[in-house]
mmCIF file of C-alpha atoms in Angstrom:
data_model
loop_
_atom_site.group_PDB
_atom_site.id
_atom_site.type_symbol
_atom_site.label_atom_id
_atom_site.label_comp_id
_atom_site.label_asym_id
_atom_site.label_seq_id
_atom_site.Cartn_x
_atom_site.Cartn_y
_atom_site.Cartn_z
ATOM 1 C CA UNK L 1055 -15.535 -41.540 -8.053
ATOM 2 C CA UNK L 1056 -16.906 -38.370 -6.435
ATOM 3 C CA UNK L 1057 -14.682 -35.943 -4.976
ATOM 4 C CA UNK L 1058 -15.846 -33.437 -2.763
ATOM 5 C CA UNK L 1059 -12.632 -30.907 -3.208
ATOM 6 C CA UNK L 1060 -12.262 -31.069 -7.732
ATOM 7 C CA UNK L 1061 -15.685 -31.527 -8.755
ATOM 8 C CA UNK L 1062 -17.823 -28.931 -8.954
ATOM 9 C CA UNK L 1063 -15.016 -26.563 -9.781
ATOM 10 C CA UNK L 1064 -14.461 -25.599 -13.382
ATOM 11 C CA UNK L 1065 -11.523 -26.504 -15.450
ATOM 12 C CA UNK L 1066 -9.325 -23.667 -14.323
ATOM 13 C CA UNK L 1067 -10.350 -23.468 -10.979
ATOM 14 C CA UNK L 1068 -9.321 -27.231 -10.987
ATOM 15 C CA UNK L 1069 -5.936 -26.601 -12.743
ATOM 16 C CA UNK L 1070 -5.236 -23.738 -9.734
ATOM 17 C CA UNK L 1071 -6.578 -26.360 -7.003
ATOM 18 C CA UNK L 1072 -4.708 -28.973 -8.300
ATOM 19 C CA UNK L 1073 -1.356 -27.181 -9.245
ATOM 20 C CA UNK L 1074 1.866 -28.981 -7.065
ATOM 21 C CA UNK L 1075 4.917 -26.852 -6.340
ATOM 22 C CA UNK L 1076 6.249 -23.496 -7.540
ATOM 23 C CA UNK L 1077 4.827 -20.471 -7.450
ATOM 24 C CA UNK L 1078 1.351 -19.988 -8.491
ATOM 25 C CA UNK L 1079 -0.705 -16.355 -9.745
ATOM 26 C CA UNK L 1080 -4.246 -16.806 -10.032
ATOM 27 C CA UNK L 1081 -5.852 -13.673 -11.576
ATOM 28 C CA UNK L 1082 -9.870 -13.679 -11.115
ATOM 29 C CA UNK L 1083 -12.737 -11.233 -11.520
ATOM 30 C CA UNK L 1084 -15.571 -10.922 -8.802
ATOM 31 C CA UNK L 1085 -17.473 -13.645 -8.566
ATOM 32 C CA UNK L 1086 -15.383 -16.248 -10.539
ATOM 33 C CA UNK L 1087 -14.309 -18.381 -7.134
ATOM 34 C CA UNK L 1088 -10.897 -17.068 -5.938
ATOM 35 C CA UNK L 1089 -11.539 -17.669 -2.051
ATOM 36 C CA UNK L 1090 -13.065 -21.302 -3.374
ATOM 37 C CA UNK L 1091 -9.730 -22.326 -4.541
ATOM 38 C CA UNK L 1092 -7.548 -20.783 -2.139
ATOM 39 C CA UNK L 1093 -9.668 -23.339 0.133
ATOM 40 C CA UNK L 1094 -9.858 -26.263 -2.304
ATOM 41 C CA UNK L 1095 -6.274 -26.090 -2.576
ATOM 42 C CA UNK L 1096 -5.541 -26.329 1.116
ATOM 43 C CA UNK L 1097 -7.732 -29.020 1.641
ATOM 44 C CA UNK L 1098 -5.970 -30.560 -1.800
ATOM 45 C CA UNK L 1099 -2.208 -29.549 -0.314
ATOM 46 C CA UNK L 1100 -3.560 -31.706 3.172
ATOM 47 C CA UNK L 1101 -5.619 -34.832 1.481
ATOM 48 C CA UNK L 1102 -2.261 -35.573 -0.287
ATOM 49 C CA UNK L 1103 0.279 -35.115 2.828
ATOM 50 C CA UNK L 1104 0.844 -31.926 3.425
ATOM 51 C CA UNK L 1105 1.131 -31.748 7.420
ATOM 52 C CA UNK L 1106 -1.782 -28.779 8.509
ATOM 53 C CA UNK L 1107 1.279 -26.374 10.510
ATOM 54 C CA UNK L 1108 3.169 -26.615 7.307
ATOM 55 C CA UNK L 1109 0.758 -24.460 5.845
ATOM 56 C CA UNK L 1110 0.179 -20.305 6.540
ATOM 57 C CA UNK L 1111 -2.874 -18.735 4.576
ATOM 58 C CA UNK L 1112 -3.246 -14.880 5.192
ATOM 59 C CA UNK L 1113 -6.035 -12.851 4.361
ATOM 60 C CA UNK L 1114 -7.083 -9.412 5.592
ATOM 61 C CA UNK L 1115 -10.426 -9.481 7.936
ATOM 62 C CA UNK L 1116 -10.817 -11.927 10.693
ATOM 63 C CA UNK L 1117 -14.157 -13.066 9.227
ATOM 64 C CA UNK L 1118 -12.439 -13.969 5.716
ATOM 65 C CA UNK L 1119 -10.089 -15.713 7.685
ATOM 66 C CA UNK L 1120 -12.793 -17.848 9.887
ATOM 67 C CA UNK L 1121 -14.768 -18.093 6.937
ATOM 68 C CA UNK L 1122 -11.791 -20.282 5.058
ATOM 69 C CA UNK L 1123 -10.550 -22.026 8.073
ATOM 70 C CA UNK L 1124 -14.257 -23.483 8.453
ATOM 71 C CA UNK L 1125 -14.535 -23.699 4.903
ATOM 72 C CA UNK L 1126 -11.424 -25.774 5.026
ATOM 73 C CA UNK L 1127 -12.437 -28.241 7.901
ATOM 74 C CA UNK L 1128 -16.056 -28.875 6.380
ATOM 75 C CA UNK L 1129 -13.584 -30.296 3.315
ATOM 76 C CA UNK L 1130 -11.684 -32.855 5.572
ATOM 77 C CA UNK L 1131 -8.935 -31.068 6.292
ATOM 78 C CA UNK L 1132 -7.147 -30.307 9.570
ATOM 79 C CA UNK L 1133 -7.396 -26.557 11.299
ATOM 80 C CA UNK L 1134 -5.129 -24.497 9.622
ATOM 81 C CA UNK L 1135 -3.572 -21.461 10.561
ATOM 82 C CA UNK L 1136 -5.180 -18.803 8.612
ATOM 83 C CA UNK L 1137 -4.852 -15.713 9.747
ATOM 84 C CA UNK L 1138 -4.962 -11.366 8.743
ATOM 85 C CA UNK L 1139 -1.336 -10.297 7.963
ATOM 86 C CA UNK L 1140 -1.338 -8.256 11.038
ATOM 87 C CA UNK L 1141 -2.799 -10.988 13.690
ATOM 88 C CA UNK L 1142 0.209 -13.384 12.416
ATOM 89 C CA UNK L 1143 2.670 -10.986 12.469
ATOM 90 C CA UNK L 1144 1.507 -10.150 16.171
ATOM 91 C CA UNK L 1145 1.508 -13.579 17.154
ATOM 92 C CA UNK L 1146 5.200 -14.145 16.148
ATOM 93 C CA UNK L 1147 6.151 -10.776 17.259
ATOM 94 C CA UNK L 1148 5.106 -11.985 20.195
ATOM 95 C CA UNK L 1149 8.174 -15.030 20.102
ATOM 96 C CA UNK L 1150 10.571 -12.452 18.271
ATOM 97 C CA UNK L 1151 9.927 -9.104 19.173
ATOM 98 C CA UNK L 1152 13.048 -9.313 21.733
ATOM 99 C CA UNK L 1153 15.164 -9.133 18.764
ATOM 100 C CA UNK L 1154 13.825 -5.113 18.767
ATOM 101 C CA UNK L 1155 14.005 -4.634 22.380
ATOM 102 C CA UNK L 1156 10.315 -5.865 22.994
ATOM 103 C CA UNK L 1157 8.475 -7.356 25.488
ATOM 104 C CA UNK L 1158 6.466 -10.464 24.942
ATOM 105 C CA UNK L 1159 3.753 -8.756 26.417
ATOM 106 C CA UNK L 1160 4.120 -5.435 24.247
ATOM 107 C CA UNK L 1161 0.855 -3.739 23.989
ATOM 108 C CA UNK L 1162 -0.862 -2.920 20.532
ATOM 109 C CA UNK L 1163 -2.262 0.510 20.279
ATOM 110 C CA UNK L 1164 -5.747 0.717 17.769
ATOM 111 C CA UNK L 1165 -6.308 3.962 15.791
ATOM 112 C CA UNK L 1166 -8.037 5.800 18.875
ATOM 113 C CA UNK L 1167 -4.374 5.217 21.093
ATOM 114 C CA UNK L 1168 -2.063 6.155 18.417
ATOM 115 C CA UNK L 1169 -4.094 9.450 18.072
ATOM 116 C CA UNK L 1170 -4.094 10.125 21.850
ATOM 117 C CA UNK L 1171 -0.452 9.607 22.185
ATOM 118 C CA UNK L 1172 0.145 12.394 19.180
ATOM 119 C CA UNK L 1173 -2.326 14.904 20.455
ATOM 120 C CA UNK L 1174 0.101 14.522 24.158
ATOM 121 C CA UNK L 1175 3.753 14.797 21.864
ATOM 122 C CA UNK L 1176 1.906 17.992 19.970
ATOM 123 C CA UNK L 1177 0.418 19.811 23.226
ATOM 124 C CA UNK L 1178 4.595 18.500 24.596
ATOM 125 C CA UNK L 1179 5.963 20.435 21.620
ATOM 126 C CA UNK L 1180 3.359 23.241 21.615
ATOM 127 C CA UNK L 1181 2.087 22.342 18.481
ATOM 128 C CA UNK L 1182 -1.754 23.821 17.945
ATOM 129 C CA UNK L 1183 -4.450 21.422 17.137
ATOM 130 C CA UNK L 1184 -5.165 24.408 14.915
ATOM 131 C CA UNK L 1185 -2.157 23.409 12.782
ATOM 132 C CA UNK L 1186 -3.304 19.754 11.629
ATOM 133 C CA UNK L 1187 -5.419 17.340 13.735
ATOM 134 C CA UNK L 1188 -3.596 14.241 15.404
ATOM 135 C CA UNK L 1189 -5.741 11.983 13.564
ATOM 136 C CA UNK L 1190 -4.629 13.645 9.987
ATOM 137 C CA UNK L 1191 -0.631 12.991 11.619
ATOM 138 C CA UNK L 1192 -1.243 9.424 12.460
ATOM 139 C CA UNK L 1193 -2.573 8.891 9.149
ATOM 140 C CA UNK L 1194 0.319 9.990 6.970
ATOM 141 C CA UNK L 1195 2.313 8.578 9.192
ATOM 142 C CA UNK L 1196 0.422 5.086 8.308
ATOM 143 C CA UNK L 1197 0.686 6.141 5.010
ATOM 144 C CA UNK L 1198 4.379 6.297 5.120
ATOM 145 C CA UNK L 1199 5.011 3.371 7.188
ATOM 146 C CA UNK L 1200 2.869 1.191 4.689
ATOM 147 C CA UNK L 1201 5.305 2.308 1.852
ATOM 148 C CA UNK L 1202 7.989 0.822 3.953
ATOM 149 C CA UNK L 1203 9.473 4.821 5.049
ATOM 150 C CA UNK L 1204 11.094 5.973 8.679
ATOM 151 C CA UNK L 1205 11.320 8.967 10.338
ATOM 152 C CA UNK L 1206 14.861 9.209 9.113
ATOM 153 C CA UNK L 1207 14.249 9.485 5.178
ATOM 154 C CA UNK L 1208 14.046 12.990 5.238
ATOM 155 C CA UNK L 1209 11.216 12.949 2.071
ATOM 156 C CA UNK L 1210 8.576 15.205 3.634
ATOM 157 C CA UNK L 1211 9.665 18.452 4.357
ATOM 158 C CA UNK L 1212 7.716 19.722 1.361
ATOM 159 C CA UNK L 1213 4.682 21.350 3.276
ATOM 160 C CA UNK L 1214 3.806 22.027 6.190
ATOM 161 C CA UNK L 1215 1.881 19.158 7.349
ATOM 162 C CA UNK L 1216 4.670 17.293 6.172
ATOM 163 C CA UNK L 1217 7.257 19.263 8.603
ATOM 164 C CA UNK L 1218 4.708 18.835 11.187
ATOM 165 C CA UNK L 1219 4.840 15.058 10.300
ATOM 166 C CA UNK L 1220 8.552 15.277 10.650
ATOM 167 C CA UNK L 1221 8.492 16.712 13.921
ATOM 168 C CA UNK L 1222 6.524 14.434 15.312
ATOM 169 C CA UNK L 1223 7.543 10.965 13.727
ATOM 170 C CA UNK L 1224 10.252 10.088 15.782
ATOM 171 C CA UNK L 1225 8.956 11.240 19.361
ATOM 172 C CA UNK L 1226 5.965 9.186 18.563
ATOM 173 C CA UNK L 1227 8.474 6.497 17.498
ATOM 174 C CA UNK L 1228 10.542 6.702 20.252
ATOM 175 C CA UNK L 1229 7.444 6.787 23.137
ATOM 176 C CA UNK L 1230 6.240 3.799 21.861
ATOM 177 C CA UNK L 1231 9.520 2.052 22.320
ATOM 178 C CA UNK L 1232 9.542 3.061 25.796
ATOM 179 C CA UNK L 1233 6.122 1.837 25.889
ATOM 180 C CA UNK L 1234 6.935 -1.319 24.915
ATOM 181 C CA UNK L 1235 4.218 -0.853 22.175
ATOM 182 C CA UNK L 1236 3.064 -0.785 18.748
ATOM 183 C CA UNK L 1237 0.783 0.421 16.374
ATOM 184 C CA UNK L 1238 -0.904 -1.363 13.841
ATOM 185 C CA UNK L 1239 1.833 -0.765 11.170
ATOM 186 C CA UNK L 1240 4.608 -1.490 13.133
ATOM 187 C CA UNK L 1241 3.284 -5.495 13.891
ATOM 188 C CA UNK L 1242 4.290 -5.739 10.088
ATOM 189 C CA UNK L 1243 7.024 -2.812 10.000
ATOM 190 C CA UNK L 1244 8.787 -4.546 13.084
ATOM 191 C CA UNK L 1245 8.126 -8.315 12.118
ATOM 192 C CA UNK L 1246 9.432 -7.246 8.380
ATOM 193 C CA UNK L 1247 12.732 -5.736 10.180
ATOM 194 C CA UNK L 1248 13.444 -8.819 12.211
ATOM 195 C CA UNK L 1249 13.315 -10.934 8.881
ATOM 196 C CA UNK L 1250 15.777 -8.896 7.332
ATOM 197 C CA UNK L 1251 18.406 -8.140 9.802
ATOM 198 C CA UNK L 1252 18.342 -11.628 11.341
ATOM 199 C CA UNK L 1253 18.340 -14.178 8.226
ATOM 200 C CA UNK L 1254 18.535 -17.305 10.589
ATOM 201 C CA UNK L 1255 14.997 -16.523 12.017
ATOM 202 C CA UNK L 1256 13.488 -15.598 8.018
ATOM 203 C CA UNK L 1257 15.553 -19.121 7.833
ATOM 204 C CA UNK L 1258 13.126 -20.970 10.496
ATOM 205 C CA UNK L 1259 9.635 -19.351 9.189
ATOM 206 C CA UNK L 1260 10.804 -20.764 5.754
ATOM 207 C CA UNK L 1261 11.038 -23.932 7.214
ATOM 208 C CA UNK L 1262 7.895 -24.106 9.667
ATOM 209 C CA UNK L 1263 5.926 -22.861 6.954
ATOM 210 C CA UNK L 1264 7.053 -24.074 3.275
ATOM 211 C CA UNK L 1265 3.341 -23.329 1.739
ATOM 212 C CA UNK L 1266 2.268 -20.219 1.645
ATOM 213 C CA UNK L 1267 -1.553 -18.857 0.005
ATOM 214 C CA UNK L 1268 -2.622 -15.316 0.159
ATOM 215 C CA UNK L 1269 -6.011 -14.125 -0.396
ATOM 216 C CA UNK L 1270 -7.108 -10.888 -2.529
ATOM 217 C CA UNK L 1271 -3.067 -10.456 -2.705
ATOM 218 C CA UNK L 1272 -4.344 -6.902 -5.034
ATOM 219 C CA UNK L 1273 -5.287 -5.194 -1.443
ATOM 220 C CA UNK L 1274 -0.883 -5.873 0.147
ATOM 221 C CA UNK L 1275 0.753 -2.993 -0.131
ATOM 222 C CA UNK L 1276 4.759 -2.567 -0.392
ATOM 223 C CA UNK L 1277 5.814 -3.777 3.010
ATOM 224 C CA UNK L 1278 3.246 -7.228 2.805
ATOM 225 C CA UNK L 1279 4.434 -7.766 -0.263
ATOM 226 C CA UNK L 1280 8.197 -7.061 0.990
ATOM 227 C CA UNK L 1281 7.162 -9.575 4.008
ATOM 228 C CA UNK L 1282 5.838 -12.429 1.313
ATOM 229 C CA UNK L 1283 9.235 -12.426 -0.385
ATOM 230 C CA UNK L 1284 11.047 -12.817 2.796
ATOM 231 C CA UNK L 1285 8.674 -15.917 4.246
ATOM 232 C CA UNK L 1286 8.685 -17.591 0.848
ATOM 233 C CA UNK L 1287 11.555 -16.534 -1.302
ATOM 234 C CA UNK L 1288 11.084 -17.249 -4.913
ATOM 235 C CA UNK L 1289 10.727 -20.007 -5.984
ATOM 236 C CA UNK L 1290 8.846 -21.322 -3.085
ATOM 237 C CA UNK L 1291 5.259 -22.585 -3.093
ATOM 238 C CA UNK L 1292 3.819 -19.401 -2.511
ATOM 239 C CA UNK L 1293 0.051 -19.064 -3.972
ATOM 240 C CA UNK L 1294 -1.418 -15.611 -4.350
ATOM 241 C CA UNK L 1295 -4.792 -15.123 -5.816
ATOM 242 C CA UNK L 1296 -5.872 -11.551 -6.928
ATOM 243 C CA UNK L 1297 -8.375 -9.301 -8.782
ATOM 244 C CA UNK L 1298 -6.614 -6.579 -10.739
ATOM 245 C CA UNK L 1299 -9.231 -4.285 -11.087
ATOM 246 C CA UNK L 1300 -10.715 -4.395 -7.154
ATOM 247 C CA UNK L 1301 -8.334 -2.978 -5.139
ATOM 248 C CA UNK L 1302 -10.176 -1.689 -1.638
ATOM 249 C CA UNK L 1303 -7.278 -0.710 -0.080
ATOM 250 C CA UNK L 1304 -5.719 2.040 -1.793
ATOM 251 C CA UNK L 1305 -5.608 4.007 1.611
ATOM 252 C CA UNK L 1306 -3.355 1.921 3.572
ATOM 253 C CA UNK L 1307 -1.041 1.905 0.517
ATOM 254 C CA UNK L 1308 -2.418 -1.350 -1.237
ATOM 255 C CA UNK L 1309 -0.459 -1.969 -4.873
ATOM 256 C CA UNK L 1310 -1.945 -3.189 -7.410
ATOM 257 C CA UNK L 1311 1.629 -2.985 -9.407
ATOM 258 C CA UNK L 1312 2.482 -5.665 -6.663
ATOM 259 C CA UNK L 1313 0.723 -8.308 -8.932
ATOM 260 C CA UNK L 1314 2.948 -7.139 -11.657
ATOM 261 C CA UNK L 1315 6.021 -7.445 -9.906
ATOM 262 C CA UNK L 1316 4.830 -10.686 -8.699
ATOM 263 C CA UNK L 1317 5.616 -12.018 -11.971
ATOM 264 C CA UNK L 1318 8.752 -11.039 -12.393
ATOM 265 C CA UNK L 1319 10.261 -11.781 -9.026
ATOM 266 C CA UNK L 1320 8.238 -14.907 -9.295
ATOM 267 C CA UNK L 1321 9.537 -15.886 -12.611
ATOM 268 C CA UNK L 1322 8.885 -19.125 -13.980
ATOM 269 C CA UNK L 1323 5.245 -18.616 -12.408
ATOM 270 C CA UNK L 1324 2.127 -20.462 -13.089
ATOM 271 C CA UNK L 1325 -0.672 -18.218 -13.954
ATOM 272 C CA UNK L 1326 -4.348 -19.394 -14.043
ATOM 273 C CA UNK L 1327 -6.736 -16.784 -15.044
ATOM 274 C CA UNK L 1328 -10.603 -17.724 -13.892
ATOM 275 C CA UNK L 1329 -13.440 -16.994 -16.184
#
């Protein structure tokens, strides 16, 4: 009997697609179908009863993410949510953020805003554009955030960027607050917080979503991977699908070693390696 979701896939492709609970590594090379069966395996997950909100797919460009929600539906299936790690981390900010202080309504500053609001705090503090440019402070202080630092570690008094950095960390920080605003980092900083300080609420995203598949999972860096662990502790049904060796993210702090450590705080996992 012909089915549209198993066969034209090949034999491992199948085995990922058809896998049933427990946590699941699928390590492929360019080319060899990962987005395929992320999508085959949602539309598998709904054909045999899986309930479409049940199921959270993250990604990391909006097209990706339209691409295998369409991908999904021409299957059979139900719309899914799947969404960028930083649009679903804004949209239940956006139900949780009061837990930080936040208003529903908080406002998400792009690149271009963060920079503004730094070049205002340096000219405040008589700091000369001379001395580092605001864009070159926002980004380390990206950097940082992506490797799941605050202002208050104290690591970067080493040069002087990095005092300059330190200066200007927690006024940014703190404006932002009164703002009722974040950057791009904090919708994952802030969502990650909220997960770990209030366990009841890490509790009901466990529950609302008990399958979890992440795309090109080589491109999270240490606070994605930090929020994966708290939506699906181990040994959920957590899928992640990766290509060692084609990491594009490197400068917003993307791990490879996360894939590694995958295994371990994953352990007994499933790995299917595509040919």
């Amino acid at each position: 009997m012909h089915d549209p979701i198993l066969d034209d896939l090949n034999e491992q492709q199948a085995a990922a697609v058809s896998h049933g609970e427990g946590p699941l590594m699928v390590l492929a090379g360019a080319g060899s179908g990962k987005t395929r069966v992320v999508t085959r395996r949602i539309a598998r997950l709904l054909r045999d009863g899986v309930p479409s909100r049940q199921i959270l797919a993250m990604t990391f460009t909006n097209k990706a993410a339209g691409e295998m929600a369409r991908r999904v539906e021409e299957l059979g299936g139900d719309y899914v949510r799947v969404a960028t790690f930083h649009s679903a981390c804004a949209r239940f900010l956006r139900t949780d953020g009061h837990l930080l202080g936040f208003a529903s309504d908080f406002s998400i500053y792009d690149t271009q805003d963060r920079d503004s609001l730094i070049k205002e705090l340096m000219a405040d503090m008589h700091v000369s554009p001379q001395e580092a440019r605001p864009s070159m402070i926002g980004g380390m202080i990206s950097k940082l955030k992506n490797a799941a630092m605050t202002p208050g570690d104290g690591l970067l008094s080493g040069s002087d960027i990095g005092r300059l950095v330190e200066r200007l960390w927690q006024p940014y920080h703190d404006r932002m607050r009164k703002a009722s605003a974040m950057d791009f980092d904090d919708l994952l900083g802030n969502f990650l917080l909220i997960l770990r300080e209030h366990p009841q609420v890490a509790e009901r995203y466990q529950e609302r979503f008990p399958w979890l598949l992440v795309d090109e999972f080589q491109d999270t860096n240490r606070v994605q991977y930090d929020l994966l662990k708290l939506l699906c502790p181990a040994p959920g049904n957590m899928c992640v699908v990766g290509d060692p060796d084609q990491s594009i993210y490197g400068f917003r702090g993307a791990e490879v070693r996360n894939i590694l450590d995958y295994e371990q705080d994953y352990d007994p996992c499933t790995v299917v390696r595509l040919e």
